[in-house]
Amino acid sequence: MESVTVHPTMPSNKDNNLHIAMFPWLAFGHMIPYLELAKLIAGKGHQISFISTPRNIDRLPALPPKLSTLITFVKLPLPENPNLPEGAEATSDLPEDQVAHLKIAYDSFKEPITQFLKSSNPDWLLYDFAPYWLPEITRNLGIPTAFFSIFLAACAVFLGSTSSEVPSDDRKLPDDYTVSPKWVPFPATVAFRLFEVLRLYKRITGDEANVSDIYRFMETARGCDVIAVRSCAEFEPEWLNLLGVVHGKPVVPVGLLSTTANNEENDTWWSIKDWLDRQSKNRVVYVAFGTEAMPSQEEVTEIALGLEKSGLPFFWVLRTKHGKDAVKLPEGFEERNEGRAVVCRSWVPQLKILAHDSLGVFLSHSGWSSVVEALTFGRPLVLLPMSNDQGLNARYFGEKKVGYELPRDEQDGLFTSEAVAESLRMVIEKEEGRVYREKAKELKALFGDRKRQNMYVDKFLEYLTTHKGCR
């Protein structure tokens, strides 16, 4: 990867080619969609400056050679924070209760970002939800900005409004977040469950050391010139329209940004493929919870026993904590399920697995990137949200019949192995699961249509070109 550690001065654009800087939050679930959009934009001849920390940039997927001169990786060292372990530069490097320290370190980027923007003078800056202090900097420099939200428009609307024309947000108690907000004028189930709110409440309210995530989101939305959303009008039209209303801003969907497959064939993939080839068509349960969501010991036990009780073949990507906090599978579990199951504790080529004919259902944490990948191949979902926006996603996917949310206790989030087994069997083989199987096939035509999704990027670039230098 081409990268720089100094502040490069980009050549000024005298034609319609843009220089766009991108500054995602330090989570791979954010950086990867930003990189996918960067690749699509660079593929049309525009220059990208992709800003992150050295270690994060070194861990990003390699660029296609033809884009290496168009995407420059700008490495800004993460300011030191005594509460962060050495080498921790992304949320995946930390337990969830330490991510607040990463946000504090991220807020120390003010000065280096200002210097970079001054020296490079991009035509546009695309930033994420976290740098609530950035709009004032760009306003002083005269650089137009797009808040590029990697969240569903439905989630963004739920978080709040910055328009004086919309009812103010008077949510003060956890229960207030378990119902649809009063600024949503149509029937909707998009809201948190009580156990989800309680898990996130410190991040919703903030504390003396850190502003809340909702405050960050609202201020970045308030200060931008346009809101770009990883979505498309065919999937959530009413929410995209409402997002523009609640913020009084233009909203431009950029498409679904399905991850580009890595075509490398290695020994890991061939051994996985060999096992998948031996399974019946549309029968395998694929289980993965992204790079950050880590189920607790109790949850791992119920998932494991539920997979066993389902009688279905399964491939489980099990990412767990290390050391004294490591979770364990039930005794004898892997031996009992040898042959009909694979438990993998390392990285796997998820797109290749989802594309395989043996796949029947994806047991997922409801992360938007994972759902986009599943629907690109027409795979139905069983949803087990764990953190962040995943609960809101799961409600919307349930409304759309994209996925079936695994039943659990509203108060504490507990679920049983029987619920796991029954949910998987229902979606894969029962009549009442037909609606999920058929909806996934229907949406494959939308999510897998790269030409149609590429048109959204064209329209976004048309907007950026038209409004270049308008601030």
PDB file of C-alpha atoms in Angstrom, residues 223-392:
ATOM      1  CA  GLY A 223     -22.026  20.618  10.859  1.00  0.00           C
ATOM      2  CA  CYS A 224     -21.838  18.872   7.484  1.00  0.00           C
ATOM      3  CA  ASP A 225     -22.970  20.129   4.078  1.00  0.00           C
ATOM      4  CA  VAL A 226     -24.503  16.846   2.939  1.00  0.00           C
ATOM      5  CA  ILE A 227     -25.226  13.463   4.538  1.00  0.00           C
ATOM      6  CA  ALA A 228     -24.071  10.429   2.547  1.00  0.00           C
ATOM      7  CA  VAL A 229     -25.560   7.087   3.581  1.00  0.00           C
ATOM      8  CA  ARG A 230     -24.522   3.523   2.910  1.00  0.00           C
ATOM      9  CA  SER A 231     -27.928   2.495   1.609  1.00  0.00           C
ATOM     10  CA  CYS A 232     -30.192   2.705  -1.409  1.00  0.00           C
ATOM     11  CA  ALA A 233     -33.683   4.005  -2.132  1.00  0.00           C
ATOM     12  CA  GLU A 234     -35.006   0.555  -3.018  1.00  0.00           C
ATOM     13  CA  PHE A 235     -34.241  -0.786   0.464  1.00  0.00           C
ATOM     14  CA  GLU A 236     -35.295   1.988   2.860  1.00  0.00           C
ATOM     15  CA  PRO A 237     -36.962   4.829   0.907  1.00  0.00           C
ATOM     16  CA  GLU A 238     -39.078   6.272   3.713  1.00  0.00           C
ATOM     17  CA  TRP A 239     -36.145   6.404   6.134  1.00  0.00           C
ATOM     18  CA  LEU A 240     -33.828   8.116   3.649  1.00  0.00           C
ATOM     19  CA  ASN A 241     -36.486  10.765   3.035  1.00  0.00           C
ATOM     20  CA  LEU A 242     -37.058  11.216   6.760  1.00  0.00           C
ATOM     21  CA  LEU A 243     -33.307  11.531   7.440  1.00  0.00           C
ATOM     22  CA  GLY A 244     -33.234  14.651   5.259  1.00  0.00           C
ATOM     23  CA  VAL A 245     -36.207  16.078   7.158  1.00  0.00           C
ATOM     24  CA  VAL A 246     -34.831  15.500  10.672  1.00  0.00           C
ATOM     25  CA  HIS A 247     -31.518  17.168   9.797  1.00  0.00           C
ATOM     26  CA  GLY A 248     -32.655  19.702   7.214  1.00  0.00           C
ATOM     27  CA  LYS A 249     -29.837  18.562   4.929  1.00  0.00           C
ATOM     28  CA  PRO A 250     -29.470  16.960   1.504  1.00  0.00           C
ATOM     29  CA  VAL A 251     -29.200  13.177   1.873  1.00  0.00           C
ATOM     30  CA  VAL A 252     -27.457  11.181  -0.849  1.00  0.00           C
ATOM     31  CA  PRO A 253     -27.378   7.360  -0.711  1.00  0.00           C
ATOM     32  CA  VAL A 254     -24.082   5.976  -2.021  1.00  0.00           C
ATOM     33  CA  GLY A 255     -25.271   2.401  -2.535  1.00  0.00           C
ATOM     34  CA  LEU A 256     -24.727  -0.759  -0.513  1.00  0.00           C
ATOM     35  CA  LEU A 257     -20.948  -1.039  -0.973  1.00  0.00           C
ATOM     36  CA  SER A 258     -20.788  -4.803  -1.020  1.00  0.00           C
ATOM     37  CA  THR A 259     -17.267  -5.910  -0.166  1.00  0.00           C
ATOM     38  CA  THR A 260     -15.066  -6.764  -3.122  1.00  0.00           C
ATOM     39  CA  ALA A 261     -14.062 -10.418  -2.998  1.00  0.00           C
ATOM     40  CA  ASN A 262     -10.431 -11.350  -2.606  1.00  0.00           C
ATOM     41  CA  ASN A 263      -9.724 -13.844  -5.389  1.00  0.00           C
ATOM     42  CA  GLU A 264      -6.701 -15.404  -3.709  1.00  0.00           C
ATOM     43  CA  GLU A 265      -6.996 -19.164  -3.457  1.00  0.00           C
ATOM     44  CA  ASN A 266      -5.071 -20.490  -0.471  1.00  0.00           C
ATOM     45  CA  ASP A 267      -4.897 -23.658   1.610  1.00  0.00           C
ATOM     46  CA  THR A 268      -7.385 -22.276   4.155  1.00  0.00           C
ATOM     47  CA  TRP A 269     -10.035 -21.780   1.500  1.00  0.00           C
ATOM     48  CA  TRP A 270      -9.430 -25.133  -0.188  1.00  0.00           C
ATOM     49  CA  SER A 271      -9.873 -27.047   3.069  1.00  0.00           C
ATOM     50  CA  ILE A 272     -13.075 -25.096   3.833  1.00  0.00           C
ATOM     51  CA  LYS A 273     -14.362 -25.660   0.309  1.00  0.00           C
ATOM     52  CA  ASP A 274     -13.648 -29.369   0.562  1.00  0.00           C
ATOM     53  CA  TRP A 275     -15.869 -29.578   3.668  1.00  0.00           C
ATOM     54  CA  LEU A 276     -18.624 -27.405   2.141  1.00  0.00           C
ATOM     55  CA  ASP A 277     -18.619 -29.487  -1.060  1.00  0.00           C
ATOM     56  CA  ARG A 278     -19.510 -32.552   1.003  1.00  0.00           C
ATOM     57  CA  GLN A 279     -22.643 -30.942   2.497  1.00  0.00           C
ATOM     58  CA  SER A 280     -26.148 -30.919   1.038  1.00  0.00           C
ATOM     59  CA  LYS A 281     -27.325 -27.842  -0.854  1.00  0.00           C
ATOM     60  CA  ASN A 282     -28.886 -25.018   1.247  1.00  0.00           C
ATOM     61  CA  ARG A 283     -28.353 -26.885   4.558  1.00  0.00           C
ATOM     62  CA  VAL A 284     -25.248 -25.422   6.226  1.00  0.00           C
ATOM     63  CA  VAL A 285     -25.592 -22.923   9.068  1.00  0.00           C
ATOM     64  CA  TYR A 286     -22.858 -20.297   8.873  1.00  0.00           C
ATOM     65  CA  VAL A 287     -22.192 -18.604  12.232  1.00  0.00           C
ATOM     66  CA  ALA A 288     -20.103 -15.426  12.501  1.00  0.00           C
ATOM     67  CA  PHE A 289     -20.379 -12.281  14.601  1.00  0.00           C
ATOM     68  CA  GLY A 290     -17.975  -9.903  12.895  1.00  0.00           C
ATOM     69  CA  THR A 291     -14.594  -8.647  14.058  1.00  0.00           C
ATOM     70  CA  GLU A 292     -15.692  -7.165  17.382  1.00  0.00           C
ATOM     71  CA  ALA A 293     -18.834  -8.794  18.786  1.00  0.00           C
ATOM     72  CA  MET A 294     -17.763 -11.425  21.298  1.00  0.00           C
ATOM     73  CA  PRO A 295     -20.494 -13.520  22.916  1.00  0.00           C
ATOM     74  CA  SER A 296     -20.208 -14.203  26.637  1.00  0.00           C
ATOM     75  CA  GLN A 297     -19.536 -17.654  28.078  1.00  0.00           C
ATOM     76  CA  GLU A 298     -23.254 -18.136  28.714  1.00  0.00           C
ATOM     77  CA  GLU A 299     -24.116 -17.093  25.164  1.00  0.00           C
ATOM     78  CA  VAL A 300     -21.431 -19.324  23.611  1.00  0.00           C
ATOM     79  CA  THR A 301     -22.761 -22.309  25.570  1.00  0.00           C
ATOM     80  CA  GLU A 302     -26.374 -21.756  24.430  1.00  0.00           C
ATOM     81  CA  ILE A 303     -25.308 -21.160  20.810  1.00  0.00           C
ATOM     82  CA  ALA A 304     -23.194 -24.326  20.825  1.00  0.00           C
ATOM     83  CA  LEU A 305     -25.919 -26.511  22.347  1.00  0.00           C
ATOM     84  CA  GLY A 306     -28.493 -24.966  20.009  1.00  0.00           C
ATOM     85  CA  LEU A 307     -26.388 -25.737  16.936  1.00  0.00           C
ATOM     86  CA  GLU A 308     -25.999 -29.292  18.203  1.00  0.00           C
ATOM     87  CA  LYS A 309     -29.742 -29.696  18.846  1.00  0.00           C
ATOM     88  CA  SER A 310     -30.631 -28.330  15.399  1.00  0.00           C
ATOM     89  CA  GLY A 311     -29.175 -31.426  13.731  1.00  0.00           C
ATOM     90  CA  LEU A 312     -27.908 -29.190  10.915  1.00  0.00           C
ATOM     91  CA  PRO A 313     -24.327 -29.035   9.621  1.00  0.00           C
ATOM     92  CA  PHE A 314     -22.645 -25.801  10.702  1.00  0.00           C
ATOM     93  CA  PHE A 315     -19.525 -23.722  10.166  1.00  0.00           C
ATOM     94  CA  TRP A 316     -18.799 -21.483  13.166  1.00  0.00           C
ATOM     95  CA  VAL A 317     -16.226 -18.684  13.101  1.00  0.00           C
ATOM     96  CA  LEU A 318     -15.634 -18.391  16.838  1.00  0.00           C
ATOM     97  CA  ARG A 319     -13.802 -15.264  17.931  1.00  0.00           C
ATOM     98  CA  THR A 320     -13.324 -15.109  21.681  1.00  0.00           C
ATOM     99  CA  LYS A 321     -11.324 -13.260  24.291  1.00  0.00           C
ATOM    100  CA  HIS A 322      -7.950 -14.588  25.368  1.00  0.00           C
ATOM    101  CA  GLY A 323      -6.425 -15.267  28.758  1.00  0.00           C
ATOM    102  CA  LYS A 324      -8.514 -15.454  31.900  1.00  0.00           C
ATOM    103  CA  ASP A 325     -11.578 -14.099  30.058  1.00  0.00           C
ATOM    104  CA  ALA A 326     -11.471 -16.776  27.345  1.00  0.00           C
ATOM    105  CA  VAL A 327     -14.757 -18.588  26.742  1.00  0.00           C
ATOM    106  CA  LYS A 328     -14.936 -22.328  26.242  1.00  0.00           C
ATOM    107  CA  LEU A 329     -17.165 -24.632  24.256  1.00  0.00           C
ATOM    108  CA  PRO A 330     -19.149 -27.271  26.188  1.00  0.00           C
ATOM    109  CA  GLU A 331     -17.055 -30.287  27.112  1.00  0.00           C
ATOM    110  CA  GLY A 332     -16.867 -32.818  24.284  1.00  0.00           C
ATOM    111  CA  PHE A 333     -18.727 -30.497  21.883  1.00  0.00           C
ATOM    112  CA  GLU A 334     -16.236 -30.615  19.018  1.00  0.00           C
ATOM    113  CA  GLU A 335     -15.734 -34.374  19.347  1.00  0.00           C
ATOM    114  CA  ARG A 336     -19.497 -35.037  19.328  1.00  0.00           C
ATOM    115  CA  ASN A 337     -19.987 -32.911  16.213  1.00  0.00           C
ATOM    116  CA  GLU A 338     -16.933 -34.002  14.276  1.00  0.00           C
ATOM    117  CA  GLY A 339     -17.716 -34.361  10.586  1.00  0.00           C
ATOM    118  CA  ARG A 340     -20.942 -32.374  10.524  1.00  0.00           C
ATOM    119  CA  ALA A 341     -19.397 -29.232  11.995  1.00  0.00           C
ATOM    120  CA  VAL A 342     -16.353 -26.972  11.756  1.00  0.00           C
ATOM    121  CA  VAL A 343     -15.316 -24.540  14.477  1.00  0.00           C
ATOM    122  CA  CYS A 344     -12.769 -22.074  13.113  1.00  0.00           C
ATOM    123  CA  ARG A 345     -10.891 -19.664  15.390  1.00  0.00           C
ATOM    124  CA  SER A 346      -9.063 -17.688  12.705  1.00  0.00           C
ATOM    125  CA  TRP A 347      -9.903 -15.472   9.735  1.00  0.00           C
ATOM    126  CA  VAL A 348     -11.969 -17.054   6.954  1.00  0.00           C
ATOM    127  CA  PRO A 349     -12.943 -15.875   3.438  1.00  0.00           C
ATOM    128  CA  GLN A 350     -16.538 -15.008   4.370  1.00  0.00           C
ATOM    129  CA  LEU A 351     -17.642 -13.974   0.878  1.00  0.00           C
ATOM    130  CA  LYS A 352     -16.514 -17.287  -0.589  1.00  0.00           C
ATOM    131  CA  ILE A 353     -18.336 -19.208   2.145  1.00  0.00           C
ATOM    132  CA  LEU A 354     -21.567 -17.239   1.657  1.00  0.00           C
ATOM    133  CA  ALA A 355     -21.364 -17.824  -2.094  1.00  0.00           C
ATOM    134  CA  HIS A 356     -21.195 -21.625  -1.701  1.00  0.00           C
ATOM    135  CA  ASP A 357     -24.307 -23.601  -2.687  1.00  0.00           C
ATOM    136  CA  SER A 358     -24.355 -25.524   0.589  1.00  0.00           C
ATOM    137  CA  LEU A 359     -25.167 -22.394   2.644  1.00  0.00           C
ATOM    138  CA  GLY A 360     -28.687 -22.387   4.045  1.00  0.00           C
ATOM    139  CA  VAL A 361     -28.746 -19.673   6.716  1.00  0.00           C
ATOM    140  CA  PHE A 362     -26.413 -17.122   8.295  1.00  0.00           C
ATOM    141  CA  LEU A 363     -26.574 -16.738  12.105  1.00  0.00           C
ATOM    142  CA  SER A 364     -25.340 -13.156  12.395  1.00  0.00           C
ATOM    143  CA  HIS A 365     -24.997 -10.266  14.856  1.00  0.00           C
ATOM    144  CA  SER A 366     -26.981  -8.033  12.427  1.00  0.00           C
ATOM    145  CA  GLY A 367     -23.984  -5.890  11.472  1.00  0.00           C
ATOM    146  CA  TRP A 368     -24.909  -4.010   8.300  1.00  0.00           C
ATOM    147  CA  SER A 369     -21.763  -5.133   6.420  1.00  0.00           C
ATOM    148  CA  SER A 370     -22.448  -8.804   7.174  1.00  0.00           C
ATOM    149  CA  VAL A 371     -26.088  -8.474   6.123  1.00  0.00           C
ATOM    150  CA  VAL A 372     -25.088  -6.776   2.861  1.00  0.00           C
ATOM    151  CA  GLU A 373     -22.726  -9.678   2.147  1.00  0.00           C
ATOM    152  CA  ALA A 374     -25.375 -12.289   2.985  1.00  0.00           C
ATOM    153  CA  LEU A 375     -28.044 -10.708   0.802  1.00  0.00           C
ATOM    154  CA  THR A 376     -25.586 -10.256  -2.063  1.00  0.00           C
ATOM    155  CA  PHE A 377     -25.771 -14.059  -2.284  1.00  0.00           C
ATOM    156  CA  GLY A 378     -29.442 -14.374  -1.323  1.00  0.00           C
ATOM    157  CA  ARG A 379     -28.799 -15.981   2.098  1.00  0.00           C
ATOM    158  CA  PRO A 380     -31.554 -15.687   4.739  1.00  0.00           C
ATOM    159  CA  LEU A 381     -30.572 -14.709   8.260  1.00  0.00           C
ATOM    160  CA  VAL A 382     -31.186 -15.557  11.888  1.00  0.00           C
ATOM    161  CA  LEU A 383     -30.306 -12.423  13.856  1.00  0.00           C
ATOM    162  CA  LEU A 384     -28.625 -12.267  17.260  1.00  0.00           C
ATOM    163  CA  PRO A 385     -27.706  -8.582  17.821  1.00  0.00           C
ATOM    164  CA  MET A 386     -24.989  -7.960  20.394  1.00  0.00           C
ATOM    165  CA  SER A 387     -24.042  -4.274  20.541  1.00  0.00           C
ATOM    166  CA  ASN A 388     -23.945  -0.835  18.905  1.00  0.00           C
ATOM    167  CA  ASP A 389     -26.565  -0.332  16.167  1.00  0.00           C
ATOM    168  CA  GLN A 390     -27.174  -4.071  15.733  1.00  0.00           C
ATOM    169  CA  GLY A 391     -30.442  -4.143  17.696  1.00  0.00           C
ATOM    170  CA  LEU A 392     -31.891  -1.320  15.583  1.00  0.00           C
TER     171      LEU A 392
END
